[in-house]
XYZ file of C-alpha atoms in Angstrom:
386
model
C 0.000 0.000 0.000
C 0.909 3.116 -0.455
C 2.157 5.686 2.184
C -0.554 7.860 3.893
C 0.152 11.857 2.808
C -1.286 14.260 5.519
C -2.747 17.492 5.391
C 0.336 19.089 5.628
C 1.950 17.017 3.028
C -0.721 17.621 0.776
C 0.041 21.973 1.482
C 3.376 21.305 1.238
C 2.604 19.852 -2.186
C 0.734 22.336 -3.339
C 3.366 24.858 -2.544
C 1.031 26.642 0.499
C -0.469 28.282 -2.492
C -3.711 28.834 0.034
C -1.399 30.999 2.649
C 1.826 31.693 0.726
C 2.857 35.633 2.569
C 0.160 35.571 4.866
C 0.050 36.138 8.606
C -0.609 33.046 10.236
C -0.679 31.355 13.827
C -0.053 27.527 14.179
C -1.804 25.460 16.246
C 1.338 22.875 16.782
C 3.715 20.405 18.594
C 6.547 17.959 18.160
C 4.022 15.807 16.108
C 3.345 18.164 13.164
C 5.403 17.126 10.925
C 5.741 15.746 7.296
C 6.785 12.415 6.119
C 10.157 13.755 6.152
C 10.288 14.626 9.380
C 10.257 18.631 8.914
C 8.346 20.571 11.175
C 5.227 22.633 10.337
C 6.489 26.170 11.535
C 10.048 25.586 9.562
C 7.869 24.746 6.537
C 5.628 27.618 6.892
C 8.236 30.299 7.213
C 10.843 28.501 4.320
C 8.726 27.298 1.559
C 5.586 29.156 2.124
C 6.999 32.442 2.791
C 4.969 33.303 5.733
C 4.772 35.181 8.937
C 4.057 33.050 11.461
C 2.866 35.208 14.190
C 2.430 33.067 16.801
C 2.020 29.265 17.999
C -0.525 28.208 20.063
C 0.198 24.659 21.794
C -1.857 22.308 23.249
C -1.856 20.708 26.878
C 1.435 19.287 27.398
C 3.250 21.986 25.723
C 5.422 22.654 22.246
C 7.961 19.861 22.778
C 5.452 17.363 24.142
C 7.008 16.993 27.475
C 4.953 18.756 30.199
C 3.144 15.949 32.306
C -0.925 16.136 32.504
C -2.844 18.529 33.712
C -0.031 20.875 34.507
C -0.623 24.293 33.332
C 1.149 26.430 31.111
C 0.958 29.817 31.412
C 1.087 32.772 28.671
C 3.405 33.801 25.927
C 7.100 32.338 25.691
C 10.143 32.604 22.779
C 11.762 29.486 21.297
C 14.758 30.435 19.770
C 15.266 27.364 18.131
C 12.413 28.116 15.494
C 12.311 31.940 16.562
C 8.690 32.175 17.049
C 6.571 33.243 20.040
C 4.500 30.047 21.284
C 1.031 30.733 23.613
C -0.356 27.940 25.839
C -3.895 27.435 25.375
C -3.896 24.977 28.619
C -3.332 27.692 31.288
C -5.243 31.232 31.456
C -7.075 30.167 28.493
C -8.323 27.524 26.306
C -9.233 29.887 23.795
C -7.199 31.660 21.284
C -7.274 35.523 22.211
C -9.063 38.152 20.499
C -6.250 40.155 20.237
C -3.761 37.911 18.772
C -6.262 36.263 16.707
C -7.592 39.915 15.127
C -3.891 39.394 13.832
C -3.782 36.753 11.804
C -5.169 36.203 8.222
C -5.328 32.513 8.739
C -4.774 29.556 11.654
C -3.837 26.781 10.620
C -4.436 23.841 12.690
C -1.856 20.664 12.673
C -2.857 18.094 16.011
C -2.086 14.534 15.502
C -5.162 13.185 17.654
C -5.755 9.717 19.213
C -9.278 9.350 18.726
C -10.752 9.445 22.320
C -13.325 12.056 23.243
C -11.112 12.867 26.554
C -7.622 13.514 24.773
C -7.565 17.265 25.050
C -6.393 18.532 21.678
C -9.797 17.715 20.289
C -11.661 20.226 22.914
C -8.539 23.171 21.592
C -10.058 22.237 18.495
C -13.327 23.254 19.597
C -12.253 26.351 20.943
C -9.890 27.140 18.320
C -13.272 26.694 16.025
C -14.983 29.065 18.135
C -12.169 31.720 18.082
C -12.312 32.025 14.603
C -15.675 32.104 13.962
C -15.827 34.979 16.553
C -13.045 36.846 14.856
C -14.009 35.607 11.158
C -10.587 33.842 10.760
C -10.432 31.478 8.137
C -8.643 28.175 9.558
C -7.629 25.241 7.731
C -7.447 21.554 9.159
C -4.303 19.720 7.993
C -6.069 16.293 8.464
C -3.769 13.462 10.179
C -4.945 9.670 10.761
C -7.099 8.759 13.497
C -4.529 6.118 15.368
C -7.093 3.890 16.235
C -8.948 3.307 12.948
C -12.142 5.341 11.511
C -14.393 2.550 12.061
C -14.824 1.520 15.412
C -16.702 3.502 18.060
C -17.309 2.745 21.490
C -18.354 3.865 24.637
C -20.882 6.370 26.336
C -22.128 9.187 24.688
C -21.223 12.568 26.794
C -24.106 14.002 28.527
C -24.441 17.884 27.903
C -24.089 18.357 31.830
C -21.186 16.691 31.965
C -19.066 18.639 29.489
C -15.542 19.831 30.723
C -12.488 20.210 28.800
C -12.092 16.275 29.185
C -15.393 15.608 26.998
C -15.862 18.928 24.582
C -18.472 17.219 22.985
C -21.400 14.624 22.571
C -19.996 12.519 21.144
C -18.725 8.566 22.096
C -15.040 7.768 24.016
C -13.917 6.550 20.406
C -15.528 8.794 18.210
C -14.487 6.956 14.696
C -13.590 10.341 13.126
C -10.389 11.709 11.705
C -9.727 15.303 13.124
C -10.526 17.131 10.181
C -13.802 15.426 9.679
C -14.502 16.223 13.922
C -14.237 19.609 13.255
C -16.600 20.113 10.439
C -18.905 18.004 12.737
C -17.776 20.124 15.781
C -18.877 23.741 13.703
C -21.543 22.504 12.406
C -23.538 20.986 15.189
C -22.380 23.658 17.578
C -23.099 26.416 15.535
C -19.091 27.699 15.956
C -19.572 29.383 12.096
C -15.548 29.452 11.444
C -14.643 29.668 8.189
C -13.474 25.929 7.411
C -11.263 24.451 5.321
C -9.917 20.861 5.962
C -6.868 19.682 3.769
C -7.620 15.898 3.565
C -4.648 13.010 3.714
C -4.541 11.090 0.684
C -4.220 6.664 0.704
C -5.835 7.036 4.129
C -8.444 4.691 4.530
C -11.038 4.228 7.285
C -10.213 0.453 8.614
C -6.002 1.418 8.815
C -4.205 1.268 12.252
C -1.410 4.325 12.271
C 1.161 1.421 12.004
C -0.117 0.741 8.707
C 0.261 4.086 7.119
C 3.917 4.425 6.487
C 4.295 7.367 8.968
C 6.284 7.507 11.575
C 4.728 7.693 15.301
C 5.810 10.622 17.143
C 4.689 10.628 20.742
C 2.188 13.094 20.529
C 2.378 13.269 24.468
C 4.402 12.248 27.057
C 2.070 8.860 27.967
C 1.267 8.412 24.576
C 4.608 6.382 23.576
C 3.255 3.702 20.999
C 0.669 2.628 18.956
C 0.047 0.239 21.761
C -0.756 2.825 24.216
C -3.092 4.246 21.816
C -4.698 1.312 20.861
C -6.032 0.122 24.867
C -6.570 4.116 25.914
C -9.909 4.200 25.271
C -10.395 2.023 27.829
C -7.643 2.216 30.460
C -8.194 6.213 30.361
C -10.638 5.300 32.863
C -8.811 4.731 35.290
C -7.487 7.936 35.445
C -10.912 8.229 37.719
C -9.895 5.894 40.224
C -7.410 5.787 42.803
C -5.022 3.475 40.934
C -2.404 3.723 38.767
C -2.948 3.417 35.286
C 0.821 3.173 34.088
C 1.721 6.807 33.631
C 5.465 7.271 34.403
C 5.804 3.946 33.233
C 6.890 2.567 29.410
C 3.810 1.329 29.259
C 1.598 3.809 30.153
C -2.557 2.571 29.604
C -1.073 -1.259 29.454
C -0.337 -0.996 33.183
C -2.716 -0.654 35.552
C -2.232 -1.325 39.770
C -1.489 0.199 43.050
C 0.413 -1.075 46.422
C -2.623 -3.204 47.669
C -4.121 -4.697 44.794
C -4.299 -8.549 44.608
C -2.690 -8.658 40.622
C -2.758 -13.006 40.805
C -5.895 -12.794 41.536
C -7.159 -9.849 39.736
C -5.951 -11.199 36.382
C -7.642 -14.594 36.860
C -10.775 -13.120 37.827
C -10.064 -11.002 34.332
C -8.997 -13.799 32.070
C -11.664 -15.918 33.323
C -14.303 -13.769 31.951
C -12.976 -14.426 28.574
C -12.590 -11.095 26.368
C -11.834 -10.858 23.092
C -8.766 -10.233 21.718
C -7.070 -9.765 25.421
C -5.046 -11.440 28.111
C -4.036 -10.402 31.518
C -0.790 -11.260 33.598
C 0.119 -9.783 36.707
C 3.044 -7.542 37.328
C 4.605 -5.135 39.774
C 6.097 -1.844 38.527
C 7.044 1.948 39.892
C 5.880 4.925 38.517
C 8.115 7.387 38.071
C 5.185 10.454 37.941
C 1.969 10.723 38.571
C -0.090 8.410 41.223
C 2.000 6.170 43.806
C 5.252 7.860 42.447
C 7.893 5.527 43.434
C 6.275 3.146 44.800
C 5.866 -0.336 43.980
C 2.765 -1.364 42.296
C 1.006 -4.723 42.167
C -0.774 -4.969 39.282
C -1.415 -6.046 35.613
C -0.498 -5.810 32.336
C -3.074 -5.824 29.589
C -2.205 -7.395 26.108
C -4.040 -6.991 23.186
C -3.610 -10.166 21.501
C -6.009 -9.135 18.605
C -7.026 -5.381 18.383
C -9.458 -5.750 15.381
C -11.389 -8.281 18.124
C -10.319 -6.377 21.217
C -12.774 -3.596 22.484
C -10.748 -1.264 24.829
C -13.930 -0.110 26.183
C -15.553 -3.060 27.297
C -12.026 -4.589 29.125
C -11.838 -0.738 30.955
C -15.399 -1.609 32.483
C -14.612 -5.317 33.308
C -11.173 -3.849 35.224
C -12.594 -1.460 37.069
C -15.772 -3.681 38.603
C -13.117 -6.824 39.326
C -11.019 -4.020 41.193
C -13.539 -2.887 43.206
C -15.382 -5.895 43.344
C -12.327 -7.803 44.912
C -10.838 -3.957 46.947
C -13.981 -2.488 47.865
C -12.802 -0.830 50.953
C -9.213 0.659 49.102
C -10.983 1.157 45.577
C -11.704 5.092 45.793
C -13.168 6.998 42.731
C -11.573 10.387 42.717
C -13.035 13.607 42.534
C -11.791 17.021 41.435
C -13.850 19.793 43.192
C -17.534 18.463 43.584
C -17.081 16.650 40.487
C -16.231 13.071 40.082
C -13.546 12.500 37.517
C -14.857 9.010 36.262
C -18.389 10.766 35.087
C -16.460 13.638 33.050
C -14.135 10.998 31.520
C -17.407 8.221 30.746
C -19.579 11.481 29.882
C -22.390 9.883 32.497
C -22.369 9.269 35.848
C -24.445 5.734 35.152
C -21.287 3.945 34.696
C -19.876 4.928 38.284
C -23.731 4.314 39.776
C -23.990 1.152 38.238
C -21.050 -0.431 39.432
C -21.125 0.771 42.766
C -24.741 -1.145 42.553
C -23.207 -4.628 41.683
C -24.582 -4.320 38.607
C -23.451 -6.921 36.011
C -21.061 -5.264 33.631
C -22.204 -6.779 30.426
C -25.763 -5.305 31.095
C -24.004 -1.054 31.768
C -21.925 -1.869 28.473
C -24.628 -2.459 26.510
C -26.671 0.261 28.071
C -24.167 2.618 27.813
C -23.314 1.968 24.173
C -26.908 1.661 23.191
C -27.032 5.077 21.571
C -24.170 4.193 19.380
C -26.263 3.020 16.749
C -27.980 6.750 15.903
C -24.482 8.097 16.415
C -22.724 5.856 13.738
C -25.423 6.754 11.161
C -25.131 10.442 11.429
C -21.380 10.394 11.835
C -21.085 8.991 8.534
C -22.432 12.575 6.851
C -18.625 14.063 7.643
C -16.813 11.018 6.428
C -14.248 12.205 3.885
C -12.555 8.503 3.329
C -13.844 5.276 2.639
């Protein structure tokens, strides 16, 4: 097959003919790049002869490297590409007026993962709304969706439970590449920027991002691999609990434990149930960030034997009712103000009610996902690959 071009291969191509002299501002990391490994702002300011203004960067910063949820505040200088960078995960989420007034175009250039709560989907959103506030035409350079545009899974976010973890109603694993999200994104929120998306070309709905020819840069600091990737749709959960879910590990989303936790025990219980395309083993490891930082965990490690059989989903809600099931006095969902994290990560707070109530976890999976159907009919009006 031939190798995937993205969005900004396909501008590159066409010799930024769309922007060539403008003003711009970049929404970019490490990860937006071309095949060749050049870096968006480089290629704006050599070959398409523009002034890039500014570059806004997502949570976790310009290089990648700032851990989650730390917050990044204002305007900085990198020498190394001599441009001014603005966070838009610290005093804002939003691209200011007064920068934005500015610019004659933002370009946008995200490699996403495909899960509602990965945060550079919701700066889309608000880099949507800027622009339609200010009348800035922005362009989507479309990348892959990691996880394939296919699948979807998961709970369907509840209007009163959107944060900046869950921009939008939408499932976990949405099934959309990011240029096709934000057409969906202005459209059913009424955001009215003036869109363009640059589509990819040999990208095709069913492809992993290991089968694109590109090469995988971490697009955050606990987003290492493919592998990662792949099971975060349903390990992010337990990001809502009081357990570790591998950050600060290599294996970040394959690990999951915490000091007390019976991991011989846990992964029988786990295997025993019999999911597809997944096996359990126990493990111990130390984080070096994050929850239990060095300490030693007891846990397991999830691995996806098949991922085209696997659903991460469904082996997220299985782990977290064994924990509790078998640690119901240590298990602790977390919460952050009044708010529990778990119902801003699921989008409900059914899935946190029902397994408190015993409830069998095959019955809440199928409740939870039984909106999916509607969803994966509309969805298909902003496909732009087959």
């Amino acid at each position: 097959m031939k190798r995937v071009k993205t969005g900004l291969d396909k501008l590159i191509e066409e010799d930024f003919r769309r922007i060539r002299g403008r003003s711009i501002g970049i929404v970019a990391n490490q990860a937006s790049t071309t095949n060749e490994l050049k870096h968006i702002v480089e290629e704006a300011k050599r070959k398409g002869r523009c002034k890039v203004e500014v570059v806004f960067t997502p949570e976790h910063g310009f290089r990648s490297a700032v851990r989650e949820g730390e917050k990044i505040y204002g305007e900085t200088y990198d020498e190394e590409y001599n441009v001014k960078i603005y966070s838009l995960y610290g005093e804002t989420y939003k691209p200011p007026r007064i920068i934005m007034e500015k610019l004659e175009t933002l370009i946008f250039d995200l490699q996403d993962v495909g899960v509602r709560w990965y945060t550079y989907i919701s700066t889309l959103y608000y880099c949507l709304e800027a622009c339609g506030e200010t009348e800035t035409p922005i362009i989507i350079l479309d990348r892959p969706n990691p996880i394939t545009g296919e699948v979807i899974e998961g709970a369907m976010l509840e209007p009163k439970y959107k944060s900046f973890i869950g921009i939008a109603e939408i499932p976990i694993r949405y099934g959309l590449t990011i240029g096709e999200l934000a057409t969906f994104l202005n459209e059913k929120y009424g955001l009215n920027a003036p869109l363009q998306v640059i589509g990819m070309e040999n990208w095709r709905r069913d492809l992993w991002f290991d089968e694109t020819g590109l090469i995988w840069i971490p697009p955050s600091p606990n987003m290492p691999t493919i592998d990662s990737a792949s099971i975060y749709p349903g390990t992010g959960l337990i990001e809502g609990t009081n357990i570790s879910e591998g950050r600060g590990t290599p294996l970040p989303f394959q690990l999951v434990g915490a000091p007390w936790m019976n991991s011989k025990r846990i992964s029988e219980e786990l295997n025993r149930i019999g999911l597809n395309g997944v096996k359990f083993r126990p493990t111990i490891f130390k984080p070096t960030t994050s929850k239990y930082k060095d300490q030693y965990c007891r846990g397991i490690q999830v691995h996806i034997t098949n991922r085209l059989e696997a659903r991460p989903f469904q082996i997220g809600v299985h782990i977290l009712n064994v924990i509790k099931r078998l640690h119901p006095k240590k298990f602790k969902w977390i919460k952050r103000k009044e708010e529990y994290v778990i119902d801003l990560l699921a989008g409900t707070d059914k899935l946190r009610r029902k397994i408190d109530e015993e409830e069998d976890p095959w019955i809440i999976i199928d409740e939870l996902e039984g909106p999916l159907e509607d969803y994966a009919y509309k969805k298909q009006n902003y496909h732009l690959y087959i």
